[in-house]
Amino acid sequence: MRVLLISYMDNGQQHRLLAKAMRDFLGWDAKSIVNKESYLGFKTDWTVKDDLEEAAEFAKTADMMIFQDMLLDIPNMGLVELAGHRNTIINGTGTLMRNSINVLLNMQMDGWAVVPPMSDETIASKLFPAPFENVIVPIEEINAITKGIKRNEVVTVCHAPTKSVLKGTDLVESILRPLDEEGVIKYLPIKGMAWNEALRAKATAHITIDSLGKEFEGEPKFPAAYGAGNALEGLVLGHKVIGRVSPWCYALHPDLPIVSTWGREEETAKIIKENIEIGISVFNTVGEELKRRKIEWVKTHFSAENQVQKWKHYINWVMNR
């Protein structure tokens, strides 16, 4: 089986991880190509800039093409001409798919296979879902990158203000910066770093605060989607993770080990402070055991080995329906 995975910038390196899982666990000949490399320094198999000719030849004999978020027409590859209902999947990860909901819904009605990100209600509640979650967490890579790094002695809270409105960064920092100045915690903003560097910094922390924003691009009460990466990475690192996670996500996983501020937005500061207090005692006693449990939860639902088996069956359905 030959599979080509195509993306503009490979959001969360999901296509690189899926291609690697297909090679490692299924023995398939799978390659990922990006049109533009991310500032986060994610690895990739091919880039349009350096490997266009080789990728174009591969595409001609590929059994399956998986596009990220939308059909991406790369010049001189002829991908759209090669694409069809039984050899193409559109795999959703975020903004590009969210901005094309109506187009993709019409494509689904016409017979195209579309896989929405199930943890993101702003997309998954509006498109026909696939029967699985399309997220892979690189647990082994995270553990290797952060091996030997010790947590700070003072409780450290990290937050990545990549999209400050969506992430509710103003609210987060209005709570954390005074606590940092008082010496109660250390506030660790994660920004302007490559992925490896960001992971090493986060490994020194105890708590991850993910998205808390209530409005984004005209969408009221925009929820945090744990599948966006930052929250799940926090769990692998053994953090207490806090975010404005929708009840939609708990319908998928009632045992989701994330503290949510949904419906309690006015109590956000109280929730964060309570978890900081809990963290001081918990991390000094059963921190490693909690980390093990959280890693096992992520491994059960999002490990490459488990997720690629779901993809195998879904691809079989697409090709033979």
PDB file of C-alpha atoms in Angstrom:
ATOM      1  CA  MET A   1       0.000   0.000   0.000  1.00  0.00           C
ATOM      2  CA  ARG A   2       1.388   3.389  -1.037  1.00  0.00           C
ATOM      3  CA  VAL A   3       0.028   6.462   0.728  1.00  0.00           C
ATOM      4  CA  LEU A   4       0.871  10.097   0.126  1.00  0.00           C
ATOM      5  CA  LEU A   5      -0.081  12.622   2.826  1.00  0.00           C
ATOM      6  CA  ILE A   6      -0.276  16.237   1.667  1.00  0.00           C
ATOM      7  CA  SER A   7      -0.478  19.366   3.824  1.00  0.00           C
ATOM      8  CA  TYR A   8       0.184  23.061   3.659  1.00  0.00           C
ATOM      9  CA  MET A   9       2.196  23.228   6.912  1.00  0.00           C
ATOM     10  CA  ASP A  10       1.324  19.932   8.641  1.00  0.00           C
ATOM     11  CA  ASN A  11      -0.645  21.171  11.633  1.00  0.00           C
ATOM     12  CA  GLY A  12       0.659  19.519  14.803  1.00  0.00           C
ATOM     13  CA  GLN A  13       2.892  17.320  12.577  1.00  0.00           C
ATOM     14  CA  GLN A  14      -0.061  14.962  12.312  1.00  0.00           C
ATOM     15  CA  HIS A  15       0.670  13.839   8.746  1.00  0.00           C
ATOM     16  CA  ARG A  16       4.319  13.132   9.482  1.00  0.00           C
ATOM     17  CA  LEU A  17       3.306  11.079  12.508  1.00  0.00           C
ATOM     18  CA  LEU A  18       0.628   9.177  10.572  1.00  0.00           C
ATOM     19  CA  ALA A  19       3.009   8.387   7.687  1.00  0.00           C
ATOM     20  CA  LYS A  20       5.614   7.125  10.162  1.00  0.00           C
ATOM     21  CA  ALA A  21       3.009   4.977  11.945  1.00  0.00           C
ATOM     22  CA  MET A  22       1.944   3.461   8.620  1.00  0.00           C
ATOM     23  CA  ARG A  23       5.564   2.543   7.886  1.00  0.00           C
ATOM     24  CA  ASP A  24       6.375   1.285  11.387  1.00  0.00           C
ATOM     25  CA  PHE A  25       3.231  -0.673  12.237  1.00  0.00           C
ATOM     26  CA  LEU A  26       1.643  -1.572   8.892  1.00  0.00           C
ATOM     27  CA  GLY A  27       4.684  -1.896   6.651  1.00  0.00           C
ATOM     28  CA  TRP A  28       3.147   0.519   4.136  1.00  0.00           C
ATOM     29  CA  ASP A  29       5.111   2.796   1.835  1.00  0.00           C
ATOM     30  CA  ALA A  30       3.845   6.113   3.215  1.00  0.00           C
ATOM     31  CA  LYS A  31       5.306   9.598   2.763  1.00  0.00           C
ATOM     32  CA  SER A  32       4.273  13.081   3.888  1.00  0.00           C
ATOM     33  CA  ILE A  33       4.922  16.298   1.983  1.00  0.00           C
ATOM     34  CA  VAL A  34       4.472  19.898   3.154  1.00  0.00           C
ATOM     35  CA  ASN A  35       4.126  23.027   1.076  1.00  0.00           C
ATOM     36  CA  LYS A  36       5.677  25.165   3.806  1.00  0.00           C
ATOM     37  CA  GLU A  37       7.775  24.167   6.807  1.00  0.00           C
ATOM     38  CA  SER A  38       6.622  25.272  10.263  1.00  0.00           C
ATOM     39  CA  TYR A  39       8.636  27.596  12.502  1.00  0.00           C
ATOM     40  CA  LEU A  40       8.157  24.910  15.150  1.00  0.00           C
ATOM     41  CA  GLY A  41      10.786  22.834  13.375  1.00  0.00           C
ATOM     42  CA  PHE A  42       8.635  19.760  12.773  1.00  0.00           C
ATOM     43  CA  LYS A  43      10.259  17.005  10.760  1.00  0.00           C
ATOM     44  CA  THR A  44       8.806  15.985   7.425  1.00  0.00           C
ATOM     45  CA  ASP A  45       9.539  13.390   4.759  1.00  0.00           C
ATOM     46  CA  TRP A  46       9.380  15.765   1.795  1.00  0.00           C
ATOM     47  CA  THR A  47       8.965  19.471   1.109  1.00  0.00           C
ATOM     48  CA  VAL A  48       7.582  21.004  -2.079  1.00  0.00           C
ATOM     49  CA  LYS A  49      10.695  23.166  -2.313  1.00  0.00           C
ATOM     50  CA  ASP A  50      13.184  20.286  -2.278  1.00  0.00           C
ATOM     51  CA  ASP A  51      11.323  17.115  -3.272  1.00  0.00           C
ATOM     52  CA  LEU A  52       8.583  18.095  -5.728  1.00  0.00           C
ATOM     53  CA  GLU A  53       9.673  15.846  -8.604  1.00  0.00           C
ATOM     54  CA  GLU A  54      10.098  12.733  -6.449  1.00  0.00           C
ATOM     55  CA  ALA A  55       6.783  13.336  -4.683  1.00  0.00           C
ATOM     56  CA  ALA A  56       4.979  13.868  -8.009  1.00  0.00           C
ATOM     57  CA  GLU A  57       6.214  10.490  -9.275  1.00  0.00           C
ATOM     58  CA  PHE A  58       5.161   8.847  -6.013  1.00  0.00           C
ATOM     59  CA  ALA A  59       1.685  10.362  -6.322  1.00  0.00           C
ATOM     60  CA  LYS A  60       1.134   8.749  -9.719  1.00  0.00           C
ATOM     61  CA  THR A  61       1.309   5.264  -8.194  1.00  0.00           C
ATOM     62  CA  ALA A  62      -0.155   6.023  -4.764  1.00  0.00           C
ATOM     63  CA  ASP A  63      -3.113   3.879  -3.678  1.00  0.00           C
ATOM     64  CA  MET A  64      -4.374   6.579  -1.321  1.00  0.00           C
ATOM     65  CA  MET A  65      -3.876  10.331  -0.896  1.00  0.00           C
ATOM     66  CA  ILE A  66      -4.672  12.050   2.402  1.00  0.00           C
ATOM     67  CA  PHE A  67      -5.021  15.830   2.249  1.00  0.00           C
ATOM     68  CA  GLN A  68      -4.928  17.954   5.391  1.00  0.00           C
ATOM     69  CA  ASP A  69      -8.049  20.109   5.844  1.00  0.00           C
ATOM     70  CA  MET A  70      -8.809  20.611   2.135  1.00  0.00           C
ATOM     71  CA  LEU A  71      -7.871  19.468  -1.368  1.00  0.00           C
ATOM     72  CA  LEU A  72      -4.518  21.156  -1.878  1.00  0.00           C
ATOM     73  CA  ASP A  73      -3.570  21.742  -5.511  1.00  0.00           C
ATOM     74  CA  ILE A  74       0.237  21.904  -5.579  1.00  0.00           C
ATOM     75  CA  PRO A  75       1.555  23.188  -8.943  1.00  0.00           C
ATOM     76  CA  ASN A  76       3.205  20.532 -11.138  1.00  0.00           C
ATOM     77  CA  MET A  77       1.931  17.612  -9.068  1.00  0.00           C
ATOM     78  CA  GLY A  78      -1.509  17.118 -10.598  1.00  0.00           C
ATOM     79  CA  LEU A  79      -2.962  15.958  -7.294  1.00  0.00           C
ATOM     80  CA  VAL A  80      -6.499  17.234  -7.844  1.00  0.00           C
ATOM     81  CA  GLU A  81      -6.651  15.425 -11.180  1.00  0.00           C
ATOM     82  CA  LEU A  82      -5.553  12.196  -9.479  1.00  0.00           C
ATOM     83  CA  ALA A  83      -8.006  12.562  -6.582  1.00  0.00           C
ATOM     84  CA  GLY A  84     -11.270  10.641  -6.466  1.00  0.00           C
ATOM     85  CA  HIS A  85     -13.846   9.290  -4.043  1.00  0.00           C
ATOM     86  CA  ARG A  86     -12.045   5.984  -3.493  1.00  0.00           C
ATOM     87  CA  ASN A  87      -8.435   7.113  -3.338  1.00  0.00           C
ATOM     88  CA  THR A  88      -8.699  10.360  -1.378  1.00  0.00           C
ATOM     89  CA  ILE A  89      -9.359  11.389   2.225  1.00  0.00           C
ATOM     90  CA  ILE A  90      -9.541  14.937   3.584  1.00  0.00           C
ATOM     91  CA  ASN A  91      -8.185  14.817   7.126  1.00  0.00           C
ATOM     92  CA  GLY A  92      -9.229  17.705   9.383  1.00  0.00           C
ATOM     93  CA  THR A  93      -7.037  19.413  11.958  1.00  0.00           C
ATOM     94  CA  GLY A  94      -8.261  22.964  12.438  1.00  0.00           C
ATOM     95  CA  THR A  95      -8.639  26.410  10.938  1.00  0.00           C
ATOM     96  CA  LEU A  96      -8.473  25.568   7.217  1.00  0.00           C
ATOM     97  CA  MET A  97     -11.231  22.981   7.600  1.00  0.00           C
ATOM     98  CA  ARG A  98     -13.260  25.264   9.873  1.00  0.00           C
ATOM     99  CA  ASN A  99     -13.184  27.953   7.205  1.00  0.00           C
ATOM    100  CA  SER A 100     -14.468  25.523   4.557  1.00  0.00           C
ATOM    101  CA  ILE A 101     -17.332  23.812   6.389  1.00  0.00           C
ATOM    102  CA  ASN A 102     -19.990  24.392   3.719  1.00  0.00           C
ATOM    103  CA  VAL A 103     -17.732  23.319   0.865  1.00  0.00           C
ATOM    104  CA  LEU A 104     -16.685  20.148   2.683  1.00  0.00           C
ATOM    105  CA  LEU A 105     -20.242  19.297   3.686  1.00  0.00           C
ATOM    106  CA  ASN A 106     -21.248  19.474   0.028  1.00  0.00           C
ATOM    107  CA  MET A 107     -18.254  17.309  -0.854  1.00  0.00           C
ATOM    108  CA  GLN A 108     -19.343  14.730   1.722  1.00  0.00           C
ATOM    109  CA  MET A 109     -22.824  14.705   0.223  1.00  0.00           C
ATOM    110  CA  ASP A 110     -21.197  14.123  -3.153  1.00  0.00           C
ATOM    111  CA  GLY A 111     -19.260  11.107  -1.857  1.00  0.00           C
ATOM    112  CA  TRP A 112     -15.876  12.427  -0.731  1.00  0.00           C
ATOM    113  CA  ALA A 113     -14.362  10.968   2.460  1.00  0.00           C
ATOM    114  CA  VAL A 114     -13.815  13.648   5.110  1.00  0.00           C
ATOM    115  CA  VAL A 115     -12.425  13.028   8.622  1.00  0.00           C
ATOM    116  CA  PRO A 116     -13.266  15.924  10.994  1.00  0.00           C
ATOM    117  CA  PRO A 117     -11.255  16.393  14.215  1.00  0.00           C
ATOM    118  CA  MET A 118     -13.699  14.837  16.666  1.00  0.00           C
ATOM    119  CA  SER A 119     -12.555  16.832  19.689  1.00  0.00           C
ATOM    120  CA  ASP A 120     -13.279  20.160  17.964  1.00  0.00           C
ATOM    121  CA  GLU A 121     -17.020  20.767  18.213  1.00  0.00           C
ATOM    122  CA  THR A 122     -16.852  23.823  15.929  1.00  0.00           C
ATOM    123  CA  ILE A 123     -16.034  21.414  13.089  1.00  0.00           C
ATOM    124  CA  ALA A 124     -17.188  17.950  14.158  1.00  0.00           C
ATOM    125  CA  SER A 125     -20.709  19.082  15.066  1.00  0.00           C
ATOM    126  CA  LYS A 126     -21.212  20.438  11.541  1.00  0.00           C
ATOM    127  CA  LEU A 127     -19.789  17.677   9.334  1.00  0.00           C
ATOM    128  CA  PHE A 128     -20.547  13.967   9.096  1.00  0.00           C
ATOM    129  CA  PRO A 129     -18.052  12.332  11.478  1.00  0.00           C
ATOM    130  CA  ALA A 130     -15.679   9.451  10.879  1.00  0.00           C
ATOM    131  CA  PRO A 131     -15.841   6.630  13.470  1.00  0.00           C
ATOM    132  CA  PHE A 132     -12.561   7.530  15.195  1.00  0.00           C
ATOM    133  CA  GLU A 133     -10.404  10.400  16.441  1.00  0.00           C
ATOM    134  CA  ASN A 134      -7.666  11.423  14.035  1.00  0.00           C
ATOM    135  CA  VAL A 135      -4.983  12.509  16.523  1.00  0.00           C
ATOM    136  CA  ILE A 136      -1.614  10.865  17.162  1.00  0.00           C
ATOM    137  CA  VAL A 137       0.488  11.877  20.168  1.00  0.00           C
ATOM    138  CA  PRO A 138       4.223  11.084  19.770  1.00  0.00           C
ATOM    139  CA  ILE A 139       4.623   9.749  23.298  1.00  0.00           C
ATOM    140  CA  GLU A 140       8.017   8.111  22.775  1.00  0.00           C
ATOM    141  CA  GLU A 141       9.446  11.226  21.114  1.00  0.00           C
ATOM    142  CA  ILE A 142       8.184  13.456  23.923  1.00  0.00           C
ATOM    143  CA  ASN A 143       9.712  11.159  26.534  1.00  0.00           C
ATOM    144  CA  ALA A 144      13.039  11.014  24.666  1.00  0.00           C
ATOM    145  CA  ILE A 145      13.246  14.793  24.201  1.00  0.00           C
ATOM    146  CA  THR A 146      12.459  15.502  27.867  1.00  0.00           C
ATOM    147  CA  LYS A 147      14.417  12.623  29.429  1.00  0.00           C
ATOM    148  CA  GLY A 148      16.346  13.647  32.534  1.00  0.00           C
ATOM    149  CA  ILE A 149      14.723  17.061  32.874  1.00  0.00           C
ATOM    150  CA  LYS A 150      13.543  17.796  36.409  1.00  0.00           C
ATOM    151  CA  ARG A 151      10.599  19.952  37.408  1.00  0.00           C
ATOM    152  CA  ASN A 152      11.300  23.289  39.037  1.00  0.00           C
ATOM    153  CA  GLU A 153      11.127  23.303  42.827  1.00  0.00           C
ATOM    154  CA  VAL A 154       8.528  26.075  42.785  1.00  0.00           C
ATOM    155  CA  VAL A 155       5.217  25.182  41.146  1.00  0.00           C
ATOM    156  CA  THR A 156       5.527  26.265  37.522  1.00  0.00           C
ATOM    157  CA  VAL A 157       2.577  27.037  35.275  1.00  0.00           C
ATOM    158  CA  CYS A 158       3.081  27.129  31.507  1.00  0.00           C
ATOM    159  CA  HIS A 159       0.883  28.660  28.815  1.00  0.00           C
ATOM    160  CA  ALA A 160       1.435  28.981  25.049  1.00  0.00           C
ATOM    161  CA  PRO A 161      -0.022  32.295  23.803  1.00  0.00           C
ATOM    162  CA  THR A 162       0.094  31.355  20.108  1.00  0.00           C
ATOM    163  CA  LYS A 163      -3.296  32.965  19.375  1.00  0.00           C
ATOM    164  CA  SER A 164      -3.850  35.225  22.347  1.00  0.00           C
ATOM    165  CA  VAL A 165      -7.584  35.833  21.823  1.00  0.00           C
ATOM    166  CA  LEU A 166      -8.382  32.159  21.276  1.00  0.00           C
ATOM    167  CA  LYS A 167      -6.134  31.150  24.157  1.00  0.00           C
ATOM    168  CA  GLY A 168      -7.526  33.776  26.527  1.00  0.00           C
ATOM    169  CA  THR A 169      -3.980  34.899  27.222  1.00  0.00           C
ATOM    170  CA  ASP A 170      -4.972  38.248  28.758  1.00  0.00           C
ATOM    171  CA  LEU A 171      -7.113  36.409  31.314  1.00  0.00           C
ATOM    172  CA  VAL A 172      -4.431  33.800  31.976  1.00  0.00           C
ATOM    173  CA  GLU A 173      -1.721  36.374  32.536  1.00  0.00           C
ATOM    174  CA  SER A 174      -3.942  38.596  34.709  1.00  0.00           C
ATOM    175  CA  ILE A 175      -4.142  35.622  37.083  1.00  0.00           C
ATOM    176  CA  LEU A 176      -0.633  34.207  36.809  1.00  0.00           C
ATOM    177  CA  ARG A 177       1.618  37.257  36.691  1.00  0.00           C
ATOM    178  CA  PRO A 178       0.607  38.566  40.162  1.00  0.00           C
ATOM    179  CA  LEU A 179       1.155  35.084  41.609  1.00  0.00           C
ATOM    180  CA  ASP A 180       4.554  34.989  39.930  1.00  0.00           C
ATOM    181  CA  GLU A 181       5.473  38.378  41.376  1.00  0.00           C
ATOM    182  CA  GLU A 182       4.423  37.171  44.846  1.00  0.00           C
ATOM    183  CA  GLY A 183       6.656  34.102  44.486  1.00  0.00           C
ATOM    184  CA  VAL A 184       3.722  31.688  44.780  1.00  0.00           C
ATOM    185  CA  ILE A 185       4.433  30.221  41.329  1.00  0.00           C
ATOM    186  CA  LYS A 186       6.724  30.612  38.360  1.00  0.00           C
ATOM    187  CA  TYR A 187       4.865  31.640  35.191  1.00  0.00           C
ATOM    188  CA  LEU A 188       6.390  30.142  32.049  1.00  0.00           C
ATOM    189  CA  PRO A 189       5.086  31.524  28.726  1.00  0.00           C
ATOM    190  CA  ILE A 190       5.900  29.178  25.838  1.00  0.00           C
ATOM    191  CA  LYS A 191       6.406  31.207  22.672  1.00  0.00           C
ATOM    192  CA  GLY A 192       8.865  31.683  19.829  1.00  0.00           C
ATOM    193  CA  MET A 193      10.365  28.223  20.330  1.00  0.00           C
ATOM    194  CA  ALA A 194      10.847  25.197  18.121  1.00  0.00           C
ATOM    195  CA  TRP A 195       8.803  22.176  19.231  1.00  0.00           C
ATOM    196  CA  ASN A 196      11.741  20.351  20.846  1.00  0.00           C
ATOM    197  CA  GLU A 197      12.769  23.456  22.748  1.00  0.00           C
ATOM    198  CA  ALA A 198       9.195  24.115  23.880  1.00  0.00           C
ATOM    199  CA  LEU A 199       8.850  20.552  25.187  1.00  0.00           C
ATOM    200  CA  ARG A 200      12.049  20.849  27.223  1.00  0.00           C
ATOM    201  CA  ALA A 201      10.797  24.073  28.762  1.00  0.00           C
ATOM    202  CA  LYS A 202       7.371  22.587  29.522  1.00  0.00           C
ATOM    203  CA  ALA A 203       9.001  19.567  31.179  1.00  0.00           C
ATOM    204  CA  THR A 204      10.144  21.855  34.007  1.00  0.00           C
ATOM    205  CA  ALA A 205       6.532  22.805  34.775  1.00  0.00           C
ATOM    206  CA  HIS A 206       3.721  21.251  36.808  1.00  0.00           C
ATOM    207  CA  ILE A 207       0.610  22.771  35.242  1.00  0.00           C
ATOM    208  CA  THR A 208      -0.422  23.495  31.634  1.00  0.00           C
ATOM    209  CA  ILE A 209      -3.080  26.101  30.979  1.00  0.00           C
ATOM    210  CA  ASP A 210      -4.506  25.627  27.503  1.00  0.00           C
ATOM    211  CA  SER A 211      -7.198  27.703  25.761  1.00  0.00           C
ATOM    212  CA  LEU A 212      -9.490  29.771  27.984  1.00  0.00           C
ATOM    213  CA  GLY A 213     -10.780  32.223  25.359  1.00  0.00           C
ATOM    214  CA  LYS A 214     -14.516  32.764  24.847  1.00  0.00           C
ATOM    215  CA  GLU A 215     -14.564  34.389  21.421  1.00  0.00           C
ATOM    216  CA  PHE A 216     -12.509  33.869  18.285  1.00  0.00           C
ATOM    217  CA  GLU A 217     -13.136  35.039  14.715  1.00  0.00           C
ATOM    218  CA  GLY A 218     -16.786  35.787  15.457  1.00  0.00           C
ATOM    219  CA  GLU A 219     -17.426  32.387  17.041  1.00  0.00           C
ATOM    220  CA  PRO A 220     -18.865  32.972  20.546  1.00  0.00           C
ATOM    221  CA  LYS A 221     -17.653  30.819  23.401  1.00  0.00           C
ATOM    222  CA  PHE A 222     -15.014  29.094  21.302  1.00  0.00           C
ATOM    223  CA  PRO A 223     -13.994  25.978  23.284  1.00  0.00           C
ATOM    224  CA  ALA A 224     -10.605  24.409  23.798  1.00  0.00           C
ATOM    225  CA  ALA A 225     -10.131  21.192  21.859  1.00  0.00           C
ATOM    226  CA  TYR A 226      -7.844  18.827  23.748  1.00  0.00           C
ATOM    227  CA  GLY A 227      -6.837  17.242  20.425  1.00  0.00           C
ATOM    228  CA  ALA A 228      -5.024  20.442  19.476  1.00  0.00           C
ATOM    229  CA  GLY A 229      -1.794  18.998  20.921  1.00  0.00           C
ATOM    230  CA  ASN A 230      -0.746  21.265  23.776  1.00  0.00           C
ATOM    231  CA  ALA A 231      -3.153  19.717  26.289  1.00  0.00           C
ATOM    232  CA  LEU A 232      -2.270  16.121  25.380  1.00  0.00           C
ATOM    233  CA  GLU A 233       1.448  16.914  25.531  1.00  0.00           C
ATOM    234  CA  GLY A 234       0.820  18.319  28.999  1.00  0.00           C
ATOM    235  CA  LEU A 235      -0.757  15.033  30.064  1.00  0.00           C
ATOM    236  CA  VAL A 236       2.228  13.049  28.743  1.00  0.00           C
ATOM    237  CA  LEU A 237       4.479  15.302  30.818  1.00  0.00           C
ATOM    238  CA  GLY A 238       2.351  14.516  33.880  1.00  0.00           C
ATOM    239  CA  HIS A 239       0.931  18.018  34.199  1.00  0.00           C
ATOM    240  CA  LYS A 240      -2.338  19.099  35.677  1.00  0.00           C
ATOM    241  CA  VAL A 241      -4.023  20.470  32.537  1.00  0.00           C
ATOM    242  CA  ILE A 242      -6.639  23.237  32.653  1.00  0.00           C
ATOM    243  CA  GLY A 243      -8.662  24.515  29.697  1.00  0.00           C
ATOM    244  CA  ARG A 244     -12.094  25.692  28.664  1.00  0.00           C
ATOM    245  CA  VAL A 245     -12.988  22.231  27.367  1.00  0.00           C
ATOM    246  CA  SER A 246     -16.485  21.704  25.998  1.00  0.00           C
ATOM    247  CA  PRO A 247     -18.892  19.048  27.323  1.00  0.00           C
ATOM    248  CA  TRP A 248     -18.681  17.711  23.747  1.00  0.00           C
ATOM    249  CA  CYS A 249     -15.205  16.392  24.617  1.00  0.00           C
ATOM    250  CA  TYR A 250     -16.402  14.729  27.814  1.00  0.00           C
ATOM    251  CA  ALA A 251     -19.139  13.032  25.792  1.00  0.00           C
ATOM    252  CA  LEU A 252     -16.292  11.434  23.831  1.00  0.00           C
ATOM    253  CA  HIS A 253     -14.231  10.681  26.960  1.00  0.00           C
ATOM    254  CA  PRO A 254     -16.066  10.914  30.309  1.00  0.00           C
ATOM    255  CA  ASP A 255     -12.730  10.135  31.981  1.00  0.00           C
ATOM    256  CA  LEU A 256     -10.843  12.924  30.177  1.00  0.00           C
ATOM    257  CA  PRO A 257      -8.196  13.952  32.755  1.00  0.00           C
ATOM    258  CA  ILE A 258      -8.410  17.701  32.115  1.00  0.00           C
ATOM    259  CA  VAL A 259      -9.878  20.345  34.425  1.00  0.00           C
ATOM    260  CA  SER A 260     -12.453  22.415  32.512  1.00  0.00           C
ATOM    261  CA  THR A 261     -13.657  25.956  33.190  1.00  0.00           C
ATOM    262  CA  TRP A 262     -16.622  25.538  30.805  1.00  0.00           C
ATOM    263  CA  GLY A 263     -19.774  26.967  32.367  1.00  0.00           C
ATOM    264  CA  ARG A 264     -17.694  28.320  35.245  1.00  0.00           C
ATOM    265  CA  GLU A 265     -15.851  31.072  33.387  1.00  0.00           C
ATOM    266  CA  GLU A 266     -16.395  33.599  36.161  1.00  0.00           C
ATOM    267  CA  GLU A 267     -14.597  31.190  38.520  1.00  0.00           C
ATOM    268  CA  THR A 268     -11.538  30.742  36.282  1.00  0.00           C
ATOM    269  CA  ALA A 269      -9.152  32.484  38.681  1.00  0.00           C
ATOM    270  CA  LYS A 270     -10.461  30.418  41.602  1.00  0.00           C
ATOM    271  CA  ILE A 271     -10.110  27.154  39.645  1.00  0.00           C
ATOM    272  CA  ILE A 272      -6.532  27.941  38.647  1.00  0.00           C
ATOM    273  CA  LYS A 273      -5.525  28.946  42.179  1.00  0.00           C
ATOM    274  CA  GLU A 274      -7.147  25.828  43.682  1.00  0.00           C
ATOM    275  CA  ASN A 275      -5.211  23.594  41.306  1.00  0.00           C
ATOM    276  CA  ILE A 276      -1.987  25.407  42.092  1.00  0.00           C
ATOM    277  CA  GLU A 277      -2.560  24.701  45.790  1.00  0.00           C
ATOM    278  CA  ILE A 278      -3.400  21.075  45.067  1.00  0.00           C
ATOM    279  CA  GLY A 279      -0.341  20.816  42.850  1.00  0.00           C
ATOM    280  CA  ILE A 280       2.047  21.798  45.614  1.00  0.00           C
ATOM    281  CA  SER A 281       1.047  18.828  47.759  1.00  0.00           C
ATOM    282  CA  VAL A 282       0.253  16.304  45.025  1.00  0.00           C
ATOM    283  CA  PHE A 283       3.446  16.663  43.011  1.00  0.00           C
ATOM    284  CA  ASN A 284       5.523  16.190  46.152  1.00  0.00           C
ATOM    285  CA  THR A 285       3.784  12.902  46.981  1.00  0.00           C
ATOM    286  CA  VAL A 286       2.142  11.011  44.106  1.00  0.00           C
ATOM    287  CA  GLY A 287       3.340  13.064  41.137  1.00  0.00           C
ATOM    288  CA  GLU A 288       5.075  10.197  39.327  1.00  0.00           C
ATOM    289  CA  GLU A 289       2.121   7.844  39.762  1.00  0.00           C
ATOM    290  CA  LEU A 290      -0.251  10.465  38.360  1.00  0.00           C
ATOM    291  CA  LYS A 291       2.098  10.988  35.430  1.00  0.00           C
ATOM    292  CA  ARG A 292       2.080   7.250  34.712  1.00  0.00           C
ATOM    293  CA  ARG A 293      -1.725   7.162  34.735  1.00  0.00           C
ATOM    294  CA  LYS A 294      -1.994  10.131  32.394  1.00  0.00           C
ATOM    295  CA  ILE A 295       0.517   8.648  29.958  1.00  0.00           C
ATOM    296  CA  GLU A 296      -1.448   5.383  29.955  1.00  0.00           C
ATOM    297  CA  TRP A 297      -4.669   7.299  29.226  1.00  0.00           C
ATOM    298  CA  VAL A 298      -3.064   9.107  26.285  1.00  0.00           C
ATOM    299  CA  LYS A 299      -1.474   5.878  25.042  1.00  0.00           C
ATOM    300  CA  THR A 300      -4.822   4.055  25.113  1.00  0.00           C
ATOM    301  CA  HIS A 301      -6.562   6.680  22.995  1.00  0.00           C
ATOM    302  CA  PHE A 302      -3.873   8.418  20.934  1.00  0.00           C
ATOM    303  CA  SER A 303      -0.748   6.280  20.548  1.00  0.00           C
ATOM    304  CA  ALA A 304       0.534   5.826  16.991  1.00  0.00           C
ATOM    305  CA  GLU A 305       0.208   2.044  17.254  1.00  0.00           C
ATOM    306  CA  ASN A 306      -3.477   2.187  18.213  1.00  0.00           C
ATOM    307  CA  GLN A 307      -4.477   5.058  15.948  1.00  0.00           C
ATOM    308  CA  VAL A 308      -2.955   3.633  12.773  1.00  0.00           C
ATOM    309  CA  GLN A 309      -5.087   0.497  13.131  1.00  0.00           C
ATOM    310  CA  LYS A 310      -8.191   2.694  12.987  1.00  0.00           C
ATOM    311  CA  TRP A 311      -6.840   4.428   9.901  1.00  0.00           C
ATOM    312  CA  LYS A 312      -6.163   1.042   8.263  1.00  0.00           C
ATOM    313  CA  HIS A 313      -9.800  -0.011   8.589  1.00  0.00           C
ATOM    314  CA  TYR A 314     -11.126   3.388   7.545  1.00  0.00           C
ATOM    315  CA  ILE A 315      -8.937   3.421   4.426  1.00  0.00           C
ATOM    316  CA  ASN A 316     -10.148  -0.083   3.578  1.00  0.00           C
ATOM    317  CA  TRP A 317     -13.720   1.210   3.807  1.00  0.00           C
ATOM    318  CA  VAL A 318     -13.000   4.245   1.606  1.00  0.00           C
ATOM    319  CA  MET A 319     -11.342   2.142  -1.101  1.00  0.00           C
ATOM    320  CA  ASN A 320     -13.959  -0.601  -1.189  1.00  0.00           C
ATOM    321  CA  ARG A 321     -17.293   1.074  -0.426  1.00  0.00           C
TER     322      ARG A 321
END
